[in-house]
Structure formats: C-alpha cells, structure tokens
Short mmCIF file of C-alpha atoms in Angstrom, two decimals:
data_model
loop_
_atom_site.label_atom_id
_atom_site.label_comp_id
_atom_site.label_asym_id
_atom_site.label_seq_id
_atom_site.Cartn_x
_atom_site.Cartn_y
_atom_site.Cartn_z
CA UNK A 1 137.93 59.94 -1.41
CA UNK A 2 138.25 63.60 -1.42
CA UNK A 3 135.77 64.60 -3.92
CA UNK A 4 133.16 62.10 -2.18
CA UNK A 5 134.11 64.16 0.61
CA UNK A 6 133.52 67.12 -1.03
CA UNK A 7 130.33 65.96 -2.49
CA UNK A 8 128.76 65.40 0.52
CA UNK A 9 129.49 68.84 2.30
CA UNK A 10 127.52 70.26 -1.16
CA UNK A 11 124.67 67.73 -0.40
CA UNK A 12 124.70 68.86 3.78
CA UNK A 13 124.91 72.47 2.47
CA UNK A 14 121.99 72.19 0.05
CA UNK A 15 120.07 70.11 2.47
CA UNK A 16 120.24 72.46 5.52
CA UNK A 17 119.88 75.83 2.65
CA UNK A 18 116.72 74.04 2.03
CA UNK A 19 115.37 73.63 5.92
CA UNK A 20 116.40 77.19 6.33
CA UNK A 21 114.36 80.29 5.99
CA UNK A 22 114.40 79.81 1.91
CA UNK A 23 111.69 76.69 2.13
CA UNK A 24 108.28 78.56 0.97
CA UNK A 25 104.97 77.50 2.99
CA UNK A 26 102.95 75.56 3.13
CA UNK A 27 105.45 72.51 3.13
CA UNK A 28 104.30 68.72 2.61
CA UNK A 29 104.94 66.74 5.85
CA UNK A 30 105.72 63.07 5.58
CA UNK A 31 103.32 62.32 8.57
CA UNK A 32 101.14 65.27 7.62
CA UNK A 33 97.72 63.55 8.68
CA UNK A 34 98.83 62.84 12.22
CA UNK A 35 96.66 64.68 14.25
CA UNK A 36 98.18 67.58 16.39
CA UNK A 37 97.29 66.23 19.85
CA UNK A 38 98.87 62.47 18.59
CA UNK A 39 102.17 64.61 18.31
CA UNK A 40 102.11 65.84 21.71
CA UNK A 41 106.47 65.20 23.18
CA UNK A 42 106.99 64.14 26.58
CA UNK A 43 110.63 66.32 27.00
CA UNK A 44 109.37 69.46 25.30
CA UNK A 45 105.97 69.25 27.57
CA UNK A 46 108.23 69.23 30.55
CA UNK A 47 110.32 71.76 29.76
CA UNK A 48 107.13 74.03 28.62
CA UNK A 49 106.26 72.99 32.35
CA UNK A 50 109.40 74.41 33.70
CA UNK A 51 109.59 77.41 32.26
CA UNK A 52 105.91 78.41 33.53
CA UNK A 53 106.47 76.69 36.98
CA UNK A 54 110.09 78.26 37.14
CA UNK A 55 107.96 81.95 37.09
CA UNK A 56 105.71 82.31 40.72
CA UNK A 57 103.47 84.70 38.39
CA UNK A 58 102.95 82.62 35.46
CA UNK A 59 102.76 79.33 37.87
CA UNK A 60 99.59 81.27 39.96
CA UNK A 61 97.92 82.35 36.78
CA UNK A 62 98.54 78.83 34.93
CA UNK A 63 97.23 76.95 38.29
CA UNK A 64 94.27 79.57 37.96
CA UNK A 65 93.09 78.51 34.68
CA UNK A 66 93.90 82.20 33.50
CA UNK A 67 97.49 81.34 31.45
CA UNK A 68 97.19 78.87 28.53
CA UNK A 69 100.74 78.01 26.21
CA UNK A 70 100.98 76.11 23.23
CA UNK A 71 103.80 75.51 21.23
CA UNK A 72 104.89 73.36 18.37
CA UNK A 73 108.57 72.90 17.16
CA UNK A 74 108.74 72.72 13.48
CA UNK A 75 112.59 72.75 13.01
CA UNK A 76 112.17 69.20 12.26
CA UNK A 77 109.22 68.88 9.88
CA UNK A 78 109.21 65.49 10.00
CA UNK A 79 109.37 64.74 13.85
CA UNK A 80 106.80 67.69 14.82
CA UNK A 81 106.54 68.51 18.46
CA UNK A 82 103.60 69.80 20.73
CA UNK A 83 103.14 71.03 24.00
CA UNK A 84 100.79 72.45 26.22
CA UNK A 85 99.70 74.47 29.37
CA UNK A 86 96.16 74.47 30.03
CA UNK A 87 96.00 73.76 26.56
CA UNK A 88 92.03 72.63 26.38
CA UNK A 89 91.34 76.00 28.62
CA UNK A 90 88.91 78.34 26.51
CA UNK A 91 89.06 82.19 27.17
CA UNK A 92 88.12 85.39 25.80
CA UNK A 93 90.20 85.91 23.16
CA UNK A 94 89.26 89.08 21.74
CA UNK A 95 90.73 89.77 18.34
CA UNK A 96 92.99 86.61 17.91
CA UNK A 97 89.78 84.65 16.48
CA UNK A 98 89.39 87.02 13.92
CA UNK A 99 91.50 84.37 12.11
CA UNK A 100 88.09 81.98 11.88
CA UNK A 101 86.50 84.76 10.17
CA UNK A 102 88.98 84.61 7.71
CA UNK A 103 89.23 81.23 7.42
CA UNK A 104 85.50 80.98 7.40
CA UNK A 105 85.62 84.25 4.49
CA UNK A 106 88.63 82.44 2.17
CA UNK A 107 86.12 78.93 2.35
CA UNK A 108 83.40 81.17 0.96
CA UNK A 109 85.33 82.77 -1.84
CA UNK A 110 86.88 79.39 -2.65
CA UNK A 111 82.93 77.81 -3.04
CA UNK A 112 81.81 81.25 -5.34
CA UNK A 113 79.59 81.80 -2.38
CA UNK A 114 81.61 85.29 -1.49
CA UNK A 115 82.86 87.28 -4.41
CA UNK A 116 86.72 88.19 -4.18
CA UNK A 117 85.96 91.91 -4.66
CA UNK A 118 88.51 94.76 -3.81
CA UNK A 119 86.71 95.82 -0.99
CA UNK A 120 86.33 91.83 0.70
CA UNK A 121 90.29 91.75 -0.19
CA UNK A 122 91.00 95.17 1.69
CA UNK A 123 88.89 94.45 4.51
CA UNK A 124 90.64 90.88 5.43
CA UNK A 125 94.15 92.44 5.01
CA UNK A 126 92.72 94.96 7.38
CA UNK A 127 91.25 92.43 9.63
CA UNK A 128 94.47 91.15 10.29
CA UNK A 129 97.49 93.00 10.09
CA UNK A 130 95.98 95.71 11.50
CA UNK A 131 93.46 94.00 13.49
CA UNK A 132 90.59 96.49 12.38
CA UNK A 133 87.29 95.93 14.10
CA UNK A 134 84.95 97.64 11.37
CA UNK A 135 86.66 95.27 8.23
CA UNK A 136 85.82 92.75 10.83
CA UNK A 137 82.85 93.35 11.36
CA UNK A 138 81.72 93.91 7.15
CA UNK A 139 83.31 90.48 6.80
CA UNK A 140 80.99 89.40 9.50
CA UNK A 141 77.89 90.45 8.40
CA UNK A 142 79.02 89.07 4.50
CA UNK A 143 79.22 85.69 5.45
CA UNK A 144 77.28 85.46 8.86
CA UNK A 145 77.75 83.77 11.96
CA UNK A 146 76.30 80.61 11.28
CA UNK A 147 78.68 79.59 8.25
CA UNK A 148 81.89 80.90 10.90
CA UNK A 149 80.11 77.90 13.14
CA UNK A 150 79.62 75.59 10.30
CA UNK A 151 83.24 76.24 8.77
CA UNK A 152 84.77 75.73 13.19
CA UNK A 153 82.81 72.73 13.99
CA UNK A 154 83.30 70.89 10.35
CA UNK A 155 84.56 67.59 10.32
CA UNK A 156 87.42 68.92 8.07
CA UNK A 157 88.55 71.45 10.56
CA UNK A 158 87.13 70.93 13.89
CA UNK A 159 88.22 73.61 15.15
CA UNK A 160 85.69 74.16 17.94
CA UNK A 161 84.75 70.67 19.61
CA UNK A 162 82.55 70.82 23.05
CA UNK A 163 84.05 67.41 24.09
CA UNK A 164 87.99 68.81 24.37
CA UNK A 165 87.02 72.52 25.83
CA UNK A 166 85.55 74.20 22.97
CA UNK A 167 88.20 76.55 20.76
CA UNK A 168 88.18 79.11 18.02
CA UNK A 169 84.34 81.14 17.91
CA UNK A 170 83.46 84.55 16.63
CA UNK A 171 79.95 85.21 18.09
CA UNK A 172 79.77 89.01 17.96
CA UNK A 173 80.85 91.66 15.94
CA UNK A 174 83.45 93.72 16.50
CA UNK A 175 80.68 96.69 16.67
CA UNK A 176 78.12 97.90 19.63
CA UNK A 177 75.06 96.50 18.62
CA UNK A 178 73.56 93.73 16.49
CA UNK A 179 72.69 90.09 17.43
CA UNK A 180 75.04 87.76 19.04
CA UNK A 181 75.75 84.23 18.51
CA UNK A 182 77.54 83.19 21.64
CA UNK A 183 79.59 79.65 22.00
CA UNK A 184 77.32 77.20 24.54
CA UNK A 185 80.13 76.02 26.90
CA UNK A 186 80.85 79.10 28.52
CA UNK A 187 78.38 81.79 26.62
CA UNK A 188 81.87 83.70 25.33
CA UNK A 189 81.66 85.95 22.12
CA UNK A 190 85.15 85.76 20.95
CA UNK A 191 87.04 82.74 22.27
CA UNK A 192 89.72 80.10 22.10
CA UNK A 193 91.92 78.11 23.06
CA UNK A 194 95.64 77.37 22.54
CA UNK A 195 95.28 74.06 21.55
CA UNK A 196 92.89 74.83 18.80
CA UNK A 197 94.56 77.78 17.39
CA UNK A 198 97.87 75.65 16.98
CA UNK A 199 96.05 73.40 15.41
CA UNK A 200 95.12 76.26 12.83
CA UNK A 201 98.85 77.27 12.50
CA UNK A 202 99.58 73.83 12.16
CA UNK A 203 96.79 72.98 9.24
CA UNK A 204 97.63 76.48 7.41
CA UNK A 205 101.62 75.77 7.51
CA UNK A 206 100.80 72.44 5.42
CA UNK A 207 98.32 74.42 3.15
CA UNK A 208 95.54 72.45 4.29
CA UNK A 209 93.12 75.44 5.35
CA UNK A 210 90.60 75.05 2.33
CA UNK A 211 93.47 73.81 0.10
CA UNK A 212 96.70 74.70 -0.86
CA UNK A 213 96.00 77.63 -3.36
CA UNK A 214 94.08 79.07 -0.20
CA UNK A 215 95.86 78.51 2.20
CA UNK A 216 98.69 80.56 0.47
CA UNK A 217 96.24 83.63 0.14
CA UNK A 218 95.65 83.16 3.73
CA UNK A 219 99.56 83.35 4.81
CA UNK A 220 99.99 86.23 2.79
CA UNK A 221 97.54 88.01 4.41
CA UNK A 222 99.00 86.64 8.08
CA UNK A 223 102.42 87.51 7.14
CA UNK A 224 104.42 91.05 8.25
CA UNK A 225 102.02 92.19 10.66
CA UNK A 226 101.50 95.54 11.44
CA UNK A 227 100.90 95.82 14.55
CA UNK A 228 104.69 95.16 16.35
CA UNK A 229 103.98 94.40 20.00
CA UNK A 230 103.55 91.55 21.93
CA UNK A 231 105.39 88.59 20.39
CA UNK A 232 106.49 90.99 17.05
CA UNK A 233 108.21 93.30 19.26
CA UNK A 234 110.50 91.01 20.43
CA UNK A 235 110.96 88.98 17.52
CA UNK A 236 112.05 92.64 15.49
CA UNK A 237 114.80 92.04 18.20
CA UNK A 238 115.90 88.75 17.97
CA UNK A 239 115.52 87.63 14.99
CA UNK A 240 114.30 91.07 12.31
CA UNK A 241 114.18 88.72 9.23
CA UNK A 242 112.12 85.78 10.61
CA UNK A 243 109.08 85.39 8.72
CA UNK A 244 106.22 86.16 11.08
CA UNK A 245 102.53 84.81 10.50
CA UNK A 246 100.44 86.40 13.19
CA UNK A 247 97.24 87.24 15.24
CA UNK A 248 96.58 88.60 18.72
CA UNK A 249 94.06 90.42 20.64
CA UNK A 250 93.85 92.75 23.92
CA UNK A 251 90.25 93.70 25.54
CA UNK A 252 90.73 94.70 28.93
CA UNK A 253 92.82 92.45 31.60
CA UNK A 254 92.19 89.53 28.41
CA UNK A 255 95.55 88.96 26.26
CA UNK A 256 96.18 87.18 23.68
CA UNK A 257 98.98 86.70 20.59
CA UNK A 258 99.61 83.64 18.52
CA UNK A 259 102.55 82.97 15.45
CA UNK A 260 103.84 81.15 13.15
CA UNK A 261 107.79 81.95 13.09
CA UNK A 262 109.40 80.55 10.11
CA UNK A 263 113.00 81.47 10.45
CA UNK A 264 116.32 79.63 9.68
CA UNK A 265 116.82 75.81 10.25
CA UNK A 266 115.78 76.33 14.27
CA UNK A 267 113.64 78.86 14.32
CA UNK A 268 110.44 77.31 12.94
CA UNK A 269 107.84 76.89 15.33
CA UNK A 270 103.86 78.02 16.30
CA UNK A 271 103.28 79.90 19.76
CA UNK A 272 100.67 80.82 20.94
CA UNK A 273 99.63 82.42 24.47
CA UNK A 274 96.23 83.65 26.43
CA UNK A 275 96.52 85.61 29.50
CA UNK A 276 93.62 87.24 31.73
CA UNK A 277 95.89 89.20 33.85
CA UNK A 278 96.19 93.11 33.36
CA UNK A 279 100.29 92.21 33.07
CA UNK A 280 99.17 90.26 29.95
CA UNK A 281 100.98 91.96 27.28
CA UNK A 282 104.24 91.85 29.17
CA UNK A 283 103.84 88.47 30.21
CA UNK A 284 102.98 87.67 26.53
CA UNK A 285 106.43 89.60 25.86
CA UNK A 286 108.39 87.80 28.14
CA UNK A 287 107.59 84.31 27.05
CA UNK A 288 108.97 84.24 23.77
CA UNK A 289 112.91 84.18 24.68
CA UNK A 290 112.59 81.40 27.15
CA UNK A 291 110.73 79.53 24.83
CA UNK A 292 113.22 80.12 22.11
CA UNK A 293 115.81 78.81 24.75
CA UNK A 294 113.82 75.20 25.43
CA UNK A 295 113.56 75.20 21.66
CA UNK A 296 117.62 75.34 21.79
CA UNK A 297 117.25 78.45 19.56
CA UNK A 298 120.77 80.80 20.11
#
C-alpha cells in the first residue's frame, strides 16, 4: 500500500513538472480544432467584466468603445478559456500588427517565395523585439501588402473577417511616404482587434501558424522582448522567469500590448489589451495583476 502510495506522488510530481514552465511550445491540444470564440467561459467572462466595471476609468473607456480585453487561460490545456471586452472592437493598433507581417513574411519563406537571408532574419528579429519601424518597413516592401491581406483573410487563418469587426491589417509602412493599402471597414492603416490577435496567440501556441517547424521560428523570434514596458515591466516583477511571447504598439493617445505568458502550472495564459486614452500605457500596466488574480494566479 505504501509504495502504491509512493508511486503515485512520483506520477502527480511528474505530471504537474510536465504542465509547468518545462513543457516546450507549441503543445498539441486534445480539442485543438475548436475554434477560439466556441471556447468562450461564462465565469471567467464575468469576472473579466468585473474587473473592468469594478474601475470608473476603464468602465467609461470600455462603454466608449475605446478599451478592448482579451484573455485566454491556458493553465488547463485541455479545458481552454476565453474572454472578452469589446472583443470584436477594431482600433488603431500601431505596432502590435507588425506580428501579420511576420506571419505573412515566415508563410513566404516557408513557400521559397522569400529567401531566408541574413538580412530578412535580422530585420524580423528587429521588427519585433525591438519593434523597429525601418526592418518593418523592408519586410513590407519584400513581400507587399497584398500577400499580408491574402495571408489575414485566408481561410486557414482568418484573421481579418469584415462580418465579426475586422482584425489584424498592416496597410502602411512604418515610413512617411509610399502607397497605402487601408482596411475597408473603418479605412485604418494598422489595426486590430483583441479577439483576433488571441486568436493568433492561440494558433501560434499550438504551432499551427504555417506549421509547426514555423511556428517555432516565429516564437523564437516573439520570445524575451526587448522592449520591457507595458505588460513586460510588470511581469520582470512578478514573475522574472515567465516565458514572455510579445507585441505592442504606442502612436499617440493609441495603446496597445499583447502576450503569451507561459509560466509554471498557473501562469499560462494570452492577454491582450487596446486602449485610446493618453493613460494607455498605465492602464495597460495596471491590468495585468488583476487579471493574474481572476486567473487565481498567487
């Protein structure tokens, strides 16, 4: 009796070791095909609700149509939850959608219709950790605004839909100058929304982003960002070796940040957050602890 006692504390121990922050992405998911918006979880969307509603700030903006949440809890990987706040809201996004030019950048080089030189390679580590706007903008002009729309509205990825508020779209450089491709719902440049960019965490954490082989070259790139504010600067706070998979943007009164935190047993989840306020960085800041709390994250 004792050493079937025994035996299962080794098989708990192994078992939570291998929920905890040693299990590698992308993961398989038992009910991996589920769409994101079929997973959406009555008790976390009310206490996503609270926690805005519980702020007279956040509440004003969010009735406003100028704060969007969304937020997926991944501690369980095979009982995934969503939520949302304004979720289907599309805004100006800035530099967060510089994650469809990669994504649209990686689907070239995986078709041989991009070559993987040093220079492409430099530029998209530079496009996203340190959110440069001139790598952006050669990556850009090497694979062109129309593929960005054809790799978005794709069947595969859908990432931009008109008939559930738009989403991800990169319709300018990140330069003065040159021709424009602007998204026809509300004529934005760089937009999103925090549905759709969960729903890009939420493909790329199951290596489903062009495949599995990519998707890993495109979490490499995300991971350890080097820019630490926003969500990063309180995460090197609460929780320093968390893996962090992240993208945000800040143009004028427009914020924006968005992760993929892939921590011990609890701390796995996707946040993201757009905010046209000129308190949006500090808003953006003060989210992440209360949401850690509703996740039941000490």
């Amino acid at each position: 009796m004792k050493k079937i006692r025994v035996l299962h504390m080794v098989i708990l121990f192994i078992t939570v070791l291998y929920q905890g922050i040693g299990q590698e992405l992308p993961v398989k998911v038992d009910n991996g095909n589920a769409p994101l918006r079929s997973l959406l979880h009555v008790e976390l969307q009310k206490k996503l609700e609270k926690v805005i509603s519980n702020n007279p700030g956040w509440n004003s903006l969010a009735k406003k149509k100028k704060m969007a949440v969304g937020l997926v809890d991944l501690s369980d990987i095979n009982n995934i939850k969503f939520a949302r706040v304004n979720g289907n809201e599309m805004m100006y996004a800035a530099s967060l959608p510089k994650i469809a030019v990669l994504l649209a950048a990686i689907d070239a080089i995986d078709k041989g219709e991009l070559k993987e030189t040093p220079e492409v390679k430099s530029d998209m580590y530079l496009m996203i950790s340190k959110s440069n706007n001139q790598a952006t903008t050669r990556m850009i002009d090497r694979i062109g605004y129309r593929r960005i729309e054809r790799v978005l509205t794709s069947d595969k990825y859908n990432l931009y839909d008109e008939e559930t508020g738009g989403g991800l779209w990169v319709g300018k450089r990140y330069a003065a100058g040159g021709p424009t491709h602007r998204e026809p719902l509300k004529n934005l440049s760089h937009a999103a929304t925090v549905t759709q960019v969960c729903r890009f965490y939420y493909l790329l954490f199951q290596g489903k982003l062009v495949n599995e082989k990519r998707s890993k070259q495109m979490l490499d790139i995300m991971k350890d960002p080097s820019l630490h504010h926003k969500f990063v600067s309180v995460m090197d706070q609460i929780a320093p070796k968390a893996k962090i998979f992240r993208k945000s943007g800040t143009w004028k009164t427009y914020h924006s940040d968005s992760m993929l935190v892939w921590g011990n047993a609890d701390r796995k989840y996707i946040l993201v957050a757009l905010v046209d306020d000129s308190n949006g960085e500090r808003i953006i800041r003060d989210l992440v602890k209360p949401i850690e709390k509703i996740l039941n994250i000490n």
